[in-house]
PDB file of C-alpha atoms in Angstrom:
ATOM      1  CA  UNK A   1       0.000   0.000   0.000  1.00  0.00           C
ATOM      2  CA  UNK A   2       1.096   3.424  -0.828  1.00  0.00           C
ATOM      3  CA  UNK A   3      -1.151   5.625   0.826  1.00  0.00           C
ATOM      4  CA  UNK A   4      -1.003   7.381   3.962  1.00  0.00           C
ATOM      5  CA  UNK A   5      -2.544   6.158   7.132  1.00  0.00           C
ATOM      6  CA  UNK A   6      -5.134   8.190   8.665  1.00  0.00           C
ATOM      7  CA  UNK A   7      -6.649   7.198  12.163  1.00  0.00           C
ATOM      8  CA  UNK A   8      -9.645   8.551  12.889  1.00  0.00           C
ATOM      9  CA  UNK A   9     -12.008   9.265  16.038  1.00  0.00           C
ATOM     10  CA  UNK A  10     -15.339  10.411  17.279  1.00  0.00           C
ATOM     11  CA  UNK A  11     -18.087  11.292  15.312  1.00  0.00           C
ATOM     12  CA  UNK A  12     -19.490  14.775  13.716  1.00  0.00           C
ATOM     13  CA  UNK A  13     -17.962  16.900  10.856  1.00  0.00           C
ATOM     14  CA  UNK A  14     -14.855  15.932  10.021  1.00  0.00           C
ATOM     15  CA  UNK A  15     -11.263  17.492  11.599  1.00  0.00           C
ATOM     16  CA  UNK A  16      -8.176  17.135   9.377  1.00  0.00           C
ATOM     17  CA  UNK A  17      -5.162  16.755  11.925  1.00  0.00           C
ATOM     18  CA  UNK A  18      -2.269  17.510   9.508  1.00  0.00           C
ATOM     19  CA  UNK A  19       0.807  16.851  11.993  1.00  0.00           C
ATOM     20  CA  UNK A  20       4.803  18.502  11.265  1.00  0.00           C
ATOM     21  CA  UNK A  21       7.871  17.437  12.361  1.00  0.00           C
ATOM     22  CA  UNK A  22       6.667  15.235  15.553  1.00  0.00           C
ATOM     23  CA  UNK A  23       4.259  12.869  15.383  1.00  0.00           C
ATOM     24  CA  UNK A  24       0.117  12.822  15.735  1.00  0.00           C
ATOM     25  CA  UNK A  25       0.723  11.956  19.403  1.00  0.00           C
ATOM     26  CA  UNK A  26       3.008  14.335  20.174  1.00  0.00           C
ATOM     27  CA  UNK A  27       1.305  17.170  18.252  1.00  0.00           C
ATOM     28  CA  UNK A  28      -2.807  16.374  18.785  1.00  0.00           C
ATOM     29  CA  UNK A  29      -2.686  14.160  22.302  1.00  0.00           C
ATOM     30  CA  UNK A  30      -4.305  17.426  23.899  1.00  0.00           C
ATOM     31  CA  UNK A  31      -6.875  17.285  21.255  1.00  0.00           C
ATOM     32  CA  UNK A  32      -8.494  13.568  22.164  1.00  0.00           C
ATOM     33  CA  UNK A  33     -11.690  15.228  23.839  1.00  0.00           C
ATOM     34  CA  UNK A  34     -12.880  16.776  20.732  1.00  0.00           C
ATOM     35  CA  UNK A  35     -13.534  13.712  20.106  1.00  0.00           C
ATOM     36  CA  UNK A  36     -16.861  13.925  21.661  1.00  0.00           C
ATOM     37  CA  UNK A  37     -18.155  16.771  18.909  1.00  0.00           C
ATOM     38  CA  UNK A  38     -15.896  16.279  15.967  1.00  0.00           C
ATOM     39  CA  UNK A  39     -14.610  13.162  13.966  1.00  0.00           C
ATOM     40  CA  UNK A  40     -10.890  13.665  13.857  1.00  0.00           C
ATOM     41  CA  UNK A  41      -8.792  12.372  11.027  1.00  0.00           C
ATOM     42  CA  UNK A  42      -5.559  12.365  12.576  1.00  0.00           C
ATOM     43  CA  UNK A  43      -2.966  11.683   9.286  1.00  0.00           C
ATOM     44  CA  UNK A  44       0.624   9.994   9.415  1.00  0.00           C
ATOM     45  CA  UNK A  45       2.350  11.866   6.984  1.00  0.00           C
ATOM     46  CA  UNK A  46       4.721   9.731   5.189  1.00  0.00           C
ATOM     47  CA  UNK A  47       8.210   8.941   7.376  1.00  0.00           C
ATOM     48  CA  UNK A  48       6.004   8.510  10.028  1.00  0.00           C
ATOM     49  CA  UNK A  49       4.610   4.682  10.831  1.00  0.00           C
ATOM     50  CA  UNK A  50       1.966   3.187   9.583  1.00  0.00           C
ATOM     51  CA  UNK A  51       2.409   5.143   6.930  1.00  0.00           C
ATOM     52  CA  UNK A  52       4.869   4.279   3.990  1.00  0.00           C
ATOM     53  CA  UNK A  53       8.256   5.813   4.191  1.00  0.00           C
ATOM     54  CA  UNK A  54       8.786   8.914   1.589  1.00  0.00           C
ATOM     55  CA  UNK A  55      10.357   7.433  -1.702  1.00  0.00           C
ATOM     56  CA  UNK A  56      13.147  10.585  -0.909  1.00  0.00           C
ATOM     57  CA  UNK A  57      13.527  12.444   1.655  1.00  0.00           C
ATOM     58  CA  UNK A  58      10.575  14.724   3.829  1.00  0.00           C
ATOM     59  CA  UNK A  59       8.233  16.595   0.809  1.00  0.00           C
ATOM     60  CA  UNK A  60       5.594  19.351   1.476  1.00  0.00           C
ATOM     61  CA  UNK A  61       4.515  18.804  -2.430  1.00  0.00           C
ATOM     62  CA  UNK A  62       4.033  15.168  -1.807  1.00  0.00           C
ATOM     63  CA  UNK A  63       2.311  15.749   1.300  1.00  0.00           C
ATOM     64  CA  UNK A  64       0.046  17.844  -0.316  1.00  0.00           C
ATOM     65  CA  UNK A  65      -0.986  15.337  -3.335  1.00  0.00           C
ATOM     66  CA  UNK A  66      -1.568  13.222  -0.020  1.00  0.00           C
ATOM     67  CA  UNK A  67      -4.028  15.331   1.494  1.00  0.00           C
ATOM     68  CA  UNK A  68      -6.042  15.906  -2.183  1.00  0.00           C
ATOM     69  CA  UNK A  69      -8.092  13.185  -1.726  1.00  0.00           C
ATOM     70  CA  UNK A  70      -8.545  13.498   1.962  1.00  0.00           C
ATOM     71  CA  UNK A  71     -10.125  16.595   0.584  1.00  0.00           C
ATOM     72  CA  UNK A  72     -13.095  15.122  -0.725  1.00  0.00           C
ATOM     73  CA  UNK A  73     -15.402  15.305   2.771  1.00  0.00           C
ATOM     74  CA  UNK A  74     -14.850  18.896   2.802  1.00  0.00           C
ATOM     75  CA  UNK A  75     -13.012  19.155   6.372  1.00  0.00           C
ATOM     76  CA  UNK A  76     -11.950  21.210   8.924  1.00  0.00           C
ATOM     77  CA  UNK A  77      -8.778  20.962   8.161  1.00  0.00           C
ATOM     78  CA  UNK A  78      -5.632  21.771  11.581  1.00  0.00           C
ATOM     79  CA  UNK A  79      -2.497  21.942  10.593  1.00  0.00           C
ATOM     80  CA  UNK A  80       1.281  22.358  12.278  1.00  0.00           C
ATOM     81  CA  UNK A  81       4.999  23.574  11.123  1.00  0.00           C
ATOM     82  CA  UNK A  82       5.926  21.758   8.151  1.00  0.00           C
ATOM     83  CA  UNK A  83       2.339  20.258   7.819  1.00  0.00           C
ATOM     84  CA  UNK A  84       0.808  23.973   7.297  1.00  0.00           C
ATOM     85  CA  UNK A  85       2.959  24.110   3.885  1.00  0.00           C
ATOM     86  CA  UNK A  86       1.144  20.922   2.429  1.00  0.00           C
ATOM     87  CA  UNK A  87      -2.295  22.051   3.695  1.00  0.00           C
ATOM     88  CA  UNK A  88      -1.605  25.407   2.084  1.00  0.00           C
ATOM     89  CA  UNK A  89      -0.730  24.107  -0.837  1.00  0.00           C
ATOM     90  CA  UNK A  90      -3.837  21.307  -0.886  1.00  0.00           C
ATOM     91  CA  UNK A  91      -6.614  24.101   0.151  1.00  0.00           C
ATOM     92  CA  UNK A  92      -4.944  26.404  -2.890  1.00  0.00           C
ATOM     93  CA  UNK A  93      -5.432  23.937  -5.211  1.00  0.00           C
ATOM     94  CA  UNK A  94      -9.377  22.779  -3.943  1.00  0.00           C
ATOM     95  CA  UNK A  95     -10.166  25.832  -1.813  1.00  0.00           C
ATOM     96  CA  UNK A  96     -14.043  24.714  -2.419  1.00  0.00           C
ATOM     97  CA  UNK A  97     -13.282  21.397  -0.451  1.00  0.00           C
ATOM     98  CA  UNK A  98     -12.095  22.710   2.930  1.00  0.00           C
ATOM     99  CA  UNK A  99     -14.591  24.302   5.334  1.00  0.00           C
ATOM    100  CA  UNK A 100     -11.752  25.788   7.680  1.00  0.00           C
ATOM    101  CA  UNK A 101      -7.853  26.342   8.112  1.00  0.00           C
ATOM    102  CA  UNK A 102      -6.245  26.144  11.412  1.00  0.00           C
ATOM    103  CA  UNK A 103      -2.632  26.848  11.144  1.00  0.00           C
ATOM    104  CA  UNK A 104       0.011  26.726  13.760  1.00  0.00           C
ATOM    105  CA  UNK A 105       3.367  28.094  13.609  1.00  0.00           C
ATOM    106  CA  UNK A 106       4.148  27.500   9.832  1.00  0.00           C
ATOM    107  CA  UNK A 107       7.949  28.202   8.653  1.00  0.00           C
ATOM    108  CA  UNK A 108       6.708  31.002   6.082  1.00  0.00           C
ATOM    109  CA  UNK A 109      10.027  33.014   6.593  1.00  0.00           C
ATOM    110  CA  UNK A 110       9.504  34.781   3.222  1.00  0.00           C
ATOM    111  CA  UNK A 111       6.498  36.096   5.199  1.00  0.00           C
ATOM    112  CA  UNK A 112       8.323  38.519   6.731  1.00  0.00           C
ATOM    113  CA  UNK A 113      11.720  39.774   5.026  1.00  0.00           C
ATOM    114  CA  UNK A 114      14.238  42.046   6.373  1.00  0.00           C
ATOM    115  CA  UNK A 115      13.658  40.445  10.259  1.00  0.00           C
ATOM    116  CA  UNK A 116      16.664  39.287  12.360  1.00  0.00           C
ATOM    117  CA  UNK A 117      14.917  36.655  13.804  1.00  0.00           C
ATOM    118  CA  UNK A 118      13.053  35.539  11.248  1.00  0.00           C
ATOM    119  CA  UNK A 119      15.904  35.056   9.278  1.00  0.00           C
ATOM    120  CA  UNK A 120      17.831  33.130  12.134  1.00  0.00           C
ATOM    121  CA  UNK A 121      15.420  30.799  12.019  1.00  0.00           C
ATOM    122  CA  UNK A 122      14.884  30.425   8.046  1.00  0.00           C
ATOM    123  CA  UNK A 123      18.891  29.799   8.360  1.00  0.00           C
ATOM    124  CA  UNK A 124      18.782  27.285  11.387  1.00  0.00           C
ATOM    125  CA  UNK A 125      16.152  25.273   9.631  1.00  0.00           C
ATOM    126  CA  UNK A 126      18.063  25.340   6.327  1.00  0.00           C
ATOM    127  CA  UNK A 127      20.802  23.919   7.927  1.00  0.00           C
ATOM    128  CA  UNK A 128      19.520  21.581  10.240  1.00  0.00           C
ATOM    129  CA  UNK A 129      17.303  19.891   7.099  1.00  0.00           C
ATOM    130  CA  UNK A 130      20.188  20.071   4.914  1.00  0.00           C
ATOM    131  CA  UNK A 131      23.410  18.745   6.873  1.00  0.00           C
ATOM    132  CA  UNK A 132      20.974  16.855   9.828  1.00  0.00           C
ATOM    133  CA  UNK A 133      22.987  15.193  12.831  1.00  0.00           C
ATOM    134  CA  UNK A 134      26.064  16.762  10.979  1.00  0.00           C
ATOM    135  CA  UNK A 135      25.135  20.606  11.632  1.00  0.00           C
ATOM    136  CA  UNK A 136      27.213  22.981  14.555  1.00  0.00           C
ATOM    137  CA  UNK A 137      25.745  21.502  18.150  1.00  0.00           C
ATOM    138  CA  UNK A 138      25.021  25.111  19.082  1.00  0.00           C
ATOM    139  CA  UNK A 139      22.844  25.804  16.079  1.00  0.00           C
ATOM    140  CA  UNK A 140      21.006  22.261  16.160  1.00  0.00           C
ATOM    141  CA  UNK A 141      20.149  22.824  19.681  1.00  0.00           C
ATOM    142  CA  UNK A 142      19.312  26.560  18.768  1.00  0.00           C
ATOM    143  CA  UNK A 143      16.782  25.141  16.374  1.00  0.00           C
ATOM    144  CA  UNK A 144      15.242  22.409  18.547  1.00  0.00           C
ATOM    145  CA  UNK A 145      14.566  25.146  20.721  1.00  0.00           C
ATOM    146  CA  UNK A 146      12.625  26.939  18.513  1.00  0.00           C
ATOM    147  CA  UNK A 147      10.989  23.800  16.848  1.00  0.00           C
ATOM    148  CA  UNK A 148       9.766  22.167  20.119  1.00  0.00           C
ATOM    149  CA  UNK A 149      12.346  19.593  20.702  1.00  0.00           C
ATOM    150  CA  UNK A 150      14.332  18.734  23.671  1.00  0.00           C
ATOM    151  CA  UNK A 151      17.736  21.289  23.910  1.00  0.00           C
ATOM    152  CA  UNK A 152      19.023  20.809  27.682  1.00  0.00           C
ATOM    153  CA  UNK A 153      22.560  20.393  28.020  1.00  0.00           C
ATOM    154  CA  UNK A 154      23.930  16.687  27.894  1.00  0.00           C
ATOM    155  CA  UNK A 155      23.290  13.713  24.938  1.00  0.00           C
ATOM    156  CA  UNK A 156      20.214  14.550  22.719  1.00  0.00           C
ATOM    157  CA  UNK A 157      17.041  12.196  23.639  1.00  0.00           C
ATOM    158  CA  UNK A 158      16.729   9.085  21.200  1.00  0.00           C
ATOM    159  CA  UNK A 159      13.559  10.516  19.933  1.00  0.00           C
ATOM    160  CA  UNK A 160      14.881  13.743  18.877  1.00  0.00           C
ATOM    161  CA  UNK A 161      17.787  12.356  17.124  1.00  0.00           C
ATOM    162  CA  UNK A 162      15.095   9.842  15.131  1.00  0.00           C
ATOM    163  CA  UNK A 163      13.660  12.900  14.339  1.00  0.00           C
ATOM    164  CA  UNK A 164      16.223  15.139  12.944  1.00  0.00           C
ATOM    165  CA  UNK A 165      17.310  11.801  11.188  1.00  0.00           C
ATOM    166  CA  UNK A 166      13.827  11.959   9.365  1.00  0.00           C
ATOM    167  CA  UNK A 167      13.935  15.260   8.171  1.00  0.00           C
ATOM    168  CA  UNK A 168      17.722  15.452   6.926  1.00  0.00           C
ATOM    169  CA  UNK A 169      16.986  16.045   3.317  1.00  0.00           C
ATOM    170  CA  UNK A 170      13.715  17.222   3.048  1.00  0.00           C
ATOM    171  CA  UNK A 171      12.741  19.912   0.637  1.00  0.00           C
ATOM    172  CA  UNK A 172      13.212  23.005   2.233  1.00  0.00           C
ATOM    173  CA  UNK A 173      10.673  25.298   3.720  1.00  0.00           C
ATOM    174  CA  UNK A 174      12.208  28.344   2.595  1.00  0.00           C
ATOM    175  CA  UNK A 175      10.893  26.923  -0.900  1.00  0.00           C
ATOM    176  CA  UNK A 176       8.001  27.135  -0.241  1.00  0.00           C
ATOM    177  CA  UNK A 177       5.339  29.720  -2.021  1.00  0.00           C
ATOM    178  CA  UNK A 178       1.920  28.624  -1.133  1.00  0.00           C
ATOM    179  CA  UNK A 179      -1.107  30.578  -3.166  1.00  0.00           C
ATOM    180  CA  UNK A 180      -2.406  32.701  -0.425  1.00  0.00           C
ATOM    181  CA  UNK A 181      -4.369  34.802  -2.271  1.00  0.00           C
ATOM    182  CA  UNK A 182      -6.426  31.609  -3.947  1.00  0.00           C
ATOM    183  CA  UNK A 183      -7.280  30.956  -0.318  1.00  0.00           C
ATOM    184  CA  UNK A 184      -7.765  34.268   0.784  1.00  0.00           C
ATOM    185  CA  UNK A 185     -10.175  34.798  -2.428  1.00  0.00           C
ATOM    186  CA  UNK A 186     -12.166  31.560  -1.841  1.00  0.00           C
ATOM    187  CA  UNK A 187     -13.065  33.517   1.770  1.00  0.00           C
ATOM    188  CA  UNK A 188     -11.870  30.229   3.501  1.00  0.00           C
ATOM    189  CA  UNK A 189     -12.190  30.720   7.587  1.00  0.00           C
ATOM    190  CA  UNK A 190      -8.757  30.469   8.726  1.00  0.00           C
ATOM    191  CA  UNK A 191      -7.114  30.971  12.435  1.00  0.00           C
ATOM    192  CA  UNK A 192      -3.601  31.304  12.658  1.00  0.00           C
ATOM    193  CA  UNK A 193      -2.142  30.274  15.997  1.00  0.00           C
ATOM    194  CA  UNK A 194       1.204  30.355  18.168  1.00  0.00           C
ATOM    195  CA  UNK A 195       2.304  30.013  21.478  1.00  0.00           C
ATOM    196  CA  UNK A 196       4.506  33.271  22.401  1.00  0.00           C
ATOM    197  CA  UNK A 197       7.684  31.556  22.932  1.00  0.00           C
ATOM    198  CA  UNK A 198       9.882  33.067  19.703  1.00  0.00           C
ATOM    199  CA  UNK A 199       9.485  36.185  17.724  1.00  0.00           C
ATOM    200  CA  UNK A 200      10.177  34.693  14.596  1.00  0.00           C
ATOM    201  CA  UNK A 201       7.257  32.163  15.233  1.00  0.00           C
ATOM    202  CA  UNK A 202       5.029  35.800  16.048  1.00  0.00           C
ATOM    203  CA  UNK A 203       5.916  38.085  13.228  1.00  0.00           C
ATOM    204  CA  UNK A 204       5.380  35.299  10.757  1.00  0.00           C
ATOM    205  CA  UNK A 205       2.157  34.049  12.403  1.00  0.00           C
ATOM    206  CA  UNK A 206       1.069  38.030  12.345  1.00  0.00           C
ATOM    207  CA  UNK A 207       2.065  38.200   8.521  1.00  0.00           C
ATOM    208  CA  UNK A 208       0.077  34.852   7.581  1.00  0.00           C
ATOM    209  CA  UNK A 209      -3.472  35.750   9.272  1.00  0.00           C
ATOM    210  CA  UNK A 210      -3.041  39.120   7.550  1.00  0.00           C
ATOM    211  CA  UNK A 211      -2.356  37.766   3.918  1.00  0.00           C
ATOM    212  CA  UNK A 212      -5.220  35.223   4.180  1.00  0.00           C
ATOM    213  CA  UNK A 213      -7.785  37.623   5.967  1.00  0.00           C
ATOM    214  CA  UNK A 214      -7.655  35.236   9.313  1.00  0.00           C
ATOM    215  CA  UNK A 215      -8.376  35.475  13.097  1.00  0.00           C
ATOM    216  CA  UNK A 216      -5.274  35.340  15.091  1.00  0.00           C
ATOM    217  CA  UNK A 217      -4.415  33.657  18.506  1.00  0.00           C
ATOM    218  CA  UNK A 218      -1.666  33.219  21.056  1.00  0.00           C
ATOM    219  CA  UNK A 219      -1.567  30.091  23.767  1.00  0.00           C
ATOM    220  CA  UNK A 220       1.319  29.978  26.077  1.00  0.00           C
ATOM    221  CA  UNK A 221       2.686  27.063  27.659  1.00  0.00           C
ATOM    222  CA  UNK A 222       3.824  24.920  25.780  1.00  0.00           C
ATOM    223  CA  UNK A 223       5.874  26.358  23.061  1.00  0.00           C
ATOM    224  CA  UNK A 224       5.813  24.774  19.620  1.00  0.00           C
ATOM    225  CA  UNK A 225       3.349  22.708  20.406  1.00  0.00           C
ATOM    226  CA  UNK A 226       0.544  25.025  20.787  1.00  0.00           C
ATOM    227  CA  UNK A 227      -2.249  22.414  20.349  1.00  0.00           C
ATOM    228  CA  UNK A 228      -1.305  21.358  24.199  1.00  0.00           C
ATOM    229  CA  UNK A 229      -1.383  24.921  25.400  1.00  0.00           C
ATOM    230  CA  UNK A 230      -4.305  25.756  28.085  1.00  0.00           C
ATOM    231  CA  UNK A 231      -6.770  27.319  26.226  1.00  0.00           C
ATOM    232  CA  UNK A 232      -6.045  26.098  23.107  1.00  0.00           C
ATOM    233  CA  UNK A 233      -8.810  23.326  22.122  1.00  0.00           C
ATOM    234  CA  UNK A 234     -11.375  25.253  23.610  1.00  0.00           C
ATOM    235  CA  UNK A 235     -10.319  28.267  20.910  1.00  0.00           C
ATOM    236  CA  UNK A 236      -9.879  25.855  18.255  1.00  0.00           C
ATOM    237  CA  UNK A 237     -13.707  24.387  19.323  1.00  0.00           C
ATOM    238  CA  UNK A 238     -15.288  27.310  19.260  1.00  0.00           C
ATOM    239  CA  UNK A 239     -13.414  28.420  15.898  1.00  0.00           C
ATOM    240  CA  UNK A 240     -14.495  25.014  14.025  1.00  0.00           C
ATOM    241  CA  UNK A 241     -18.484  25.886  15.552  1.00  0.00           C
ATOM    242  CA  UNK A 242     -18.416  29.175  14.057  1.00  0.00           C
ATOM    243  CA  UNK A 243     -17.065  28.139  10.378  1.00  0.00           C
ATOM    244  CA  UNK A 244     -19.939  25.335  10.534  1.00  0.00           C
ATOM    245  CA  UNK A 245     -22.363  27.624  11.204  1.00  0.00           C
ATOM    246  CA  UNK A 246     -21.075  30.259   8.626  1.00  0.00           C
ATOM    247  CA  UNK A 247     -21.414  27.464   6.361  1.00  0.00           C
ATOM    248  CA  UNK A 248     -24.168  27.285   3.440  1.00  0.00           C
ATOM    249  CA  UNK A 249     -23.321  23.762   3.379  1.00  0.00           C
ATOM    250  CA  UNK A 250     -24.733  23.405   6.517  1.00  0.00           C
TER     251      UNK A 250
END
């Protein structure tokens, strides 16, 4: 088989979980009692078990042609880091087939040009994608910082070094050049969310809700991973009620 896995939960209209660099667990555990309203589709991009392994390294393009035909239910679709860029590029191509966009923390850096910290971290994830285990130790844990994985002083966890192992060689995000205005134009919902632990993450989250038109929102506590941050599913609940109801579909 060489399609993607996608596990899904609950009942009601459907909530595409579109996960980045970490896993569905990692990135949607704090998510499980949507559950009870919403039937969450939580997808294993490719890399990541049960899902096939990428035929090259990690790709936002093939990611996207993934998510095409998850398209066809017309979801609410949530989406994180390097998972926004393929859900970007998906809802641009069928903006009629997604009811809502829920995106958290993408790497947009050519969002926001002629920022110091923005371009630190378009550099640090250039790096640490091309040259993987093999980039400066100060820099890699720089970047796990800002990404959400483990930086403390001492051997890097067995998990993160899996993980920067999986995404050594993946098409850059600095590539990237979703069609913002095709979404903007198709009047898609969209909330753009963060979790006020980086300035780079900020200004571009700022930049991205402007260019598509979308609500904004900050959760603290948990860094990159905003979807576990208090106050975060109850935002994202009350988000995916309002799109239904805006709905004609519905």
């Amino acid at each position: 088989m060489d399609d993607v896995v996608v596990v899904r939960a609950g009942s009601g209209p459907q909530v595409l979980l579109v996960h980045g660099g970490a896993g569905p667990r990692t990135t949607w555990g704090a998510l499980s009692a949507m559950a009870d309203r919403w039937a969450l589709a939580y997808v294993h991009r490719r890399g990541y078990p049960p899902s096939p392994a990428p035929s090259a390294g990690q790709d936002y393009e093939v990611d996207a042609r993934d998510l095409a035909p998850l398209l066809a239910g017309c979801p609410h679709v949530v989406a994180h880091s390097y998972g926004v860029l393929a859900a970007l590029i998906a809802a641009a191509a069928a903006p009629g087939s997604v009811r809502s966009l829920t995106l958290i923390e993408p790497p947009l850096t050519y969002l926001v040009r002629g920022d110091n910290d923005v371009a630190r971290l378009e550099h640090l994830g250039d790096t640490v994608l091309t040259y993987g285990m093999d980039t400066d130790p100060s820099d890699l844990r720089e970047f796990l910082h800002l990404s959400g994985g483990s930086a403390d002083d001492g051997p890097l966890p067995h998990q993160v070094v899996a993980g920067v192992r999986r995404a050594h060689g993946a098409r850059l995000p600095s590539q990237a050049r979703p069609r913002l205005d095709l979404i903007r134009r198709a009047r898609i919902p969209v909330l753009v969310a963060s979790g006020g632990h980086a300035a780079a993450h900020e200004r571009i989250c700022d930049a991205l809700a402007i260019a598509l038109g979308g609500e904004r929102t900050v959760h603290v506590g948990a860094g990159h991973f905003v979807a576990a941050a208090p106050g975060f599913t109850d935002r994202l609940d009350t988000f995916i009620r309002m799109s239904e109801s805006q709905d004609p579909r519905t």
